[in-house]
Amino acid sequence: MGAGGGPFRLGRHVDGVPVRRGAHGHGVPRGPRRPRAREPPGRRHPHALPRALRAALLGARHGRGDRVPGDDPRRARSLRDPARRRRARELDRFLEAEHAAWEPPRVLGSPTHALLEGLHGRGLKLGLVSNAFDPGWLLHQDLEQMGLADRLDFAVFSSEVGVRKPDPRIFRRALDALGVEPENALFVGDRLYEDVRGAGELGMTTVQALWFRADEHPAGVEPDHQAFTQLDVLNIARRFLA
């Protein structure tokens, strides 16, 4: 699941959840993509303005691109500046207050929890790989709030490790933590470039989660499987492990 500005995803882990080995080439055949009705921005993303403000603040502080603060030696040097450290603490307090002010608290629907239970019930290791600007400690609090922390064996955010998907190092971090090799892992994500390409180049079997997003068409990026629902993911995982 990925949280970098989008909904949490499961991966090879189910967003990034490594699972164990199974058969390739099965699952849901690729076909016409389902059209999706547009919702008013305010209804679909009630926190769009705070998120945009947060991204702007963090972008100004950390810079742009696939690298994040932990990967930038200039950033490390800048933290020795007391004024910069003070501003960083102030920004962290702002982010913590903004998270605490979310109403209602963010929760995941029962289909997602049922999917995680179904995968765990098959003896699979589950993990999360997510691009995110917010500090990792806040995002781990979010996992607790959403009831995900106890269902995941591992979670890693780009803001913690200094690289962002599709960089293979963030996927490798999850695989190493779970003790799973890429060829024995299934990664489920909604973004073709960040998720499917990134995990696929490392050798993971990829599943595009179309219930999150179905409007991306980057050239040369094709998932091994497509899932229109969480049940599709369970079926793909079952065949992967056969």
Coordinates of C-alpha atoms in Angstrom, one line a residue:
M1 CA 0.0 0.0 0.0
G2 CA 1.5 3.2 -0.5
A3 CA 0.8 6.3 1.2
G4 CA 2.8 8.9 -0.7
G5 CA 0.0 11.2 -1.3
G6 CA -2.4 8.3 -2.4
P7 CA -4.3 5.6 -0.7
F8 CA -2.5 2.8 1.2
R9 CA -1.7 -0.2 -1.0
L10 CA -0.8 -3.7 -0.4
G11 CA 2.2 -5.1 -2.2
R12 CA 4.2 -7.9 -2.8
H13 CA 3.3 -7.4 0.2
V14 CA 0.5 -6.0 -1.0
D15 CA 1.7 -2.4 -1.8
G16 CA 4.7 -3.5 -1.1
V17 CA 4.2 -6.7 0.5
P18 CA 6.5 -9.6 -0.2
V19 CA 4.8 -12.9 -0.3
R20 CA 6.2 -16.2 -0.9
R21 CA 6.8 -18.0 -4.2
G22 CA 4.1 -19.2 -6.5
A23 CA 3.2 -19.6 -10.2
H24 CA 3.6 -16.8 -12.7
G25 CA 1.2 -16.0 -15.4
H26 CA -2.1 -16.5 -13.6
G27 CA -4.6 -14.2 -12.1
V28 CA -6.8 -11.6 -13.8
P29 CA -6.1 -11.1 -17.5
R30 CA -5.4 -7.6 -18.6
G31 CA -8.3 -6.1 -20.4
P32 CA -10.2 -2.9 -20.9
R33 CA -9.8 -0.5 -18.0
R34 CA -12.9 0.4 -16.1
P35 CA -14.0 4.0 -16.4
R36 CA -14.3 5.7 -13.0
A37 CA -16.8 8.4 -12.1
R38 CA -15.2 11.6 -11.1
E39 CA -16.1 12.9 -7.6
P40 CA -15.9 16.5 -6.5
P41 CA -12.3 17.1 -5.2
G42 CA -13.6 18.2 -1.8
R43 CA -15.5 14.9 -1.3
R44 CA -12.8 12.6 -2.6
H45 CA -9.9 14.4 -0.9
P46 CA -11.3 16.3 2.1
H47 CA -7.8 17.1 3.3
A48 CA -6.5 18.2 -0.2
L49 CA -5.6 21.7 1.0
P50 CA -3.7 20.7 4.1
R51 CA -1.9 18.0 2.1
A52 CA -1.0 20.5 -0.6
L53 CA 0.3 22.9 2.0
R54 CA 2.2 20.2 3.7
A55 CA 3.7 19.1 0.4
A56 CA 4.7 22.7 -0.4
L57 CA 6.4 23.2 2.9
L58 CA 8.2 19.9 2.8
G59 CA 9.1 20.4 -0.8
A60 CA 10.6 23.8 0.0
R61 CA 12.6 22.3 2.9
H62 CA 13.7 19.1 1.2
G63 CA 13.7 19.7 -2.5
R64 CA 12.1 17.8 -5.3
G65 CA 12.7 14.6 -7.2
D66 CA 13.2 11.0 -6.3
R67 CA 15.7 11.8 -3.6
V68 CA 14.6 12.7 -0.1
P69 CA 16.4 14.3 2.8
G70 CA 18.2 11.3 4.1
D71 CA 19.8 10.7 0.7
D72 CA 21.2 14.2 0.4
P73 CA 24.5 15.1 2.1
R74 CA 23.7 18.8 1.8
R75 CA 20.6 18.2 3.9
A76 CA 22.7 16.4 6.5
R77 CA 25.1 19.3 6.7
S78 CA 22.2 21.8 6.9
L79 CA 20.9 20.1 10.1
R80 CA 24.0 21.2 11.9
D81 CA 22.7 24.8 11.6
P82 CA 20.7 25.6 14.8
A83 CA 18.3 27.8 13.0
R84 CA 17.5 25.1 10.5
R85 CA 17.1 22.5 13.2
R86 CA 14.7 24.9 15.0
R87 CA 12.6 25.4 11.8
A88 CA 12.6 21.6 11.3
R89 CA 11.2 21.1 14.8
E90 CA 8.6 23.8 14.2
L91 CA 7.5 22.0 11.0
D92 CA 7.3 18.7 12.7
R93 CA 5.1 20.3 15.4
F94 CA 2.9 21.7 12.6
L95 CA 2.6 18.3 10.9
E96 CA 1.8 16.6 14.2
A97 CA -1.0 19.1 15.0
E98 CA -2.3 18.8 11.4
H99 CA -2.5 15.0 11.8
A100 CA -4.2 15.3 15.1
A101 CA -6.8 17.6 13.7
W102 CA -8.1 15.2 11.1
E103 CA -11.8 14.6 11.6
P104 CA -13.0 12.0 11.3
P105 CA -10.0 9.8 12.0
R106 CA -8.8 8.0 8.9
V107 CA -9.9 4.3 8.7
L108 CA -9.7 1.6 6.1
G109 CA -12.8 -0.2 4.9
S110 CA -13.6 -3.8 5.8
P111 CA -12.6 -5.1 2.3
T112 CA -9.0 -4.0 2.9
H113 CA -8.9 -5.6 6.4
A114 CA -10.5 -8.8 4.9
L115 CA -7.8 -8.9 2.3
L116 CA -5.0 -8.6 4.9
E117 CA -6.6 -11.3 7.0
G118 CA -7.0 -13.5 3.9
L119 CA -3.3 -13.1 3.0
H120 CA -2.1 -13.7 6.6
G121 CA -4.3 -16.7 6.7
R122 CA -2.3 -18.2 3.9
G123 CA 0.8 -17.8 5.9
L124 CA 2.1 -14.8 3.9
K125 CA 4.4 -12.1 5.2
L126 CA 2.9 -8.6 4.6
G127 CA 4.6 -5.3 4.3
L128 CA 4.1 -1.8 3.1
V129 CA 6.4 0.4 0.9
S130 CA 5.2 3.9 0.5
N131 CA 6.4 7.3 -0.8
A132 CA 5.7 9.9 1.8
F133 CA 6.8 13.4 2.7
D134 CA 5.7 13.3 6.3
P135 CA 8.1 12.1 9.0
G136 CA 8.1 8.3 9.5
W137 CA 7.0 8.4 13.1
L138 CA 3.8 10.3 12.2
L139 CA 3.1 7.8 9.4
H140 CA 3.5 4.8 11.8
Q141 CA 1.0 6.5 14.1
D142 CA -1.3 6.6 11.1
L143 CA -0.9 2.9 10.7
E144 CA -1.9 2.4 14.3
Q145 CA -4.9 4.7 13.9
M146 CA -6.1 2.8 10.8
G147 CA -5.7 -0.6 12.5
L148 CA -2.9 -1.6 10.1
A149 CA 0.1 -1.8 12.4
D150 CA -0.8 -5.2 13.8
R151 CA -1.6 -6.6 10.4
L152 CA 1.7 -5.7 8.7
D153 CA 5.0 -7.5 9.4
F154 CA 7.0 -4.5 8.1
A155 CA 6.4 -0.9 6.8
V156 CA 8.9 1.5 5.3
F157 CA 8.4 5.1 4.1
S158 CA 10.6 7.0 1.7
S159 CA 11.0 9.8 4.3
E160 CA 12.7 7.3 6.6
V161 CA 15.2 5.8 4.1
G162 CA 16.1 8.7 1.8
V163 CA 14.9 7.2 -1.5
R164 CA 11.5 7.0 -3.2
K165 CA 9.8 4.4 -5.4
P166 CA 10.7 3.4 -8.1
D167 CA 14.3 3.3 -6.6
P168 CA 15.1 -0.4 -6.0
R169 CA 16.7 0.4 -2.7
I170 CA 13.4 1.0 -0.9
F171 CA 11.9 -2.2 -2.2
R172 CA 15.1 -4.0 -1.2
R173 CA 14.8 -2.6 2.3
A174 CA 11.4 -4.3 2.7
L175 CA 12.5 -7.6 1.1
D176 CA 15.5 -7.8 3.4
A177 CA 13.4 -7.0 6.5
L178 CA 11.0 -9.8 5.6
G179 CA 13.6 -12.3 4.5
V180 CA 12.1 -12.7 1.0
E181 CA 13.9 -12.7 -2.3
P182 CA 12.4 -10.7 -5.2
E183 CA 11.4 -13.7 -7.3
N184 CA 9.4 -15.0 -4.3
A185 CA 7.5 -11.8 -3.8
L186 CA 4.3 -10.3 -5.1
F187 CA 3.9 -6.5 -5.1
V188 CA 0.5 -4.9 -5.4
G189 CA 0.3 -1.2 -6.2
D190 CA -1.8 1.3 -8.0
R191 CA 0.9 3.4 -9.7
L192 CA 2.4 1.9 -12.8
Y193 CA 5.6 3.9 -12.8
E194 CA 6.4 4.0 -9.1
D195 CA 5.0 0.6 -8.1
V196 CA 4.8 -1.7 -11.2
R197 CA 8.0 -0.5 -12.8
G198 CA 10.0 -0.2 -9.6
A199 CA 9.1 -3.6 -8.2
G200 CA 9.2 -5.3 -11.6
E201 CA 12.7 -4.2 -12.4
L202 CA 13.9 -5.8 -9.2
G203 CA 12.3 -9.1 -10.2
M204 CA 9.1 -9.1 -8.2
T205 CA 5.8 -10.2 -9.7
T206 CA 3.6 -7.2 -10.0
V207 CA -0.2 -6.6 -9.6
Q208 CA -1.8 -3.3 -10.6
A209 CA -4.6 -2.4 -8.1
L210 CA -7.2 -0.9 -10.4
W211 CA -9.7 -0.1 -7.7
F212 CA -7.4 2.7 -6.6
R213 CA -6.4 4.1 -10.0
A214 CA -7.0 3.1 -13.6
D215 CA -6.1 6.2 -15.6
E216 CA -2.3 5.8 -16.0
H217 CA -0.8 4.6 -19.2
P218 CA 3.0 5.1 -19.1
A219 CA 4.7 3.6 -22.2
G220 CA 6.5 0.4 -21.7
V221 CA 5.1 -0.4 -18.2
E222 CA 2.9 -3.5 -18.0
P223 CA 2.0 -5.4 -14.8
D224 CA 2.1 -9.1 -14.6
H225 CA -1.5 -9.1 -13.3
Q226 CA -4.4 -6.6 -12.9
A227 CA -6.8 -6.7 -9.9
F228 CA -10.1 -4.9 -10.1
T229 CA -11.0 -5.8 -6.5
Q230 CA -9.4 -7.0 -3.3
L231 CA -10.8 -10.5 -4.0
D232 CA -8.8 -10.5 -7.3
V233 CA -5.6 -10.0 -5.2
L234 CA -6.5 -13.0 -3.0
N235 CA -7.0 -15.2 -6.1
I236 CA -3.7 -14.0 -7.7
A237 CA -1.8 -14.6 -4.4
R238 CA -3.3 -18.1 -4.2
R239 CA -2.1 -19.0 -7.7
F240 CA 1.2 -17.3 -7.1
L241 CA 1.8 -19.7 -4.1
A242 CA 0.5 -22.8 -5.9

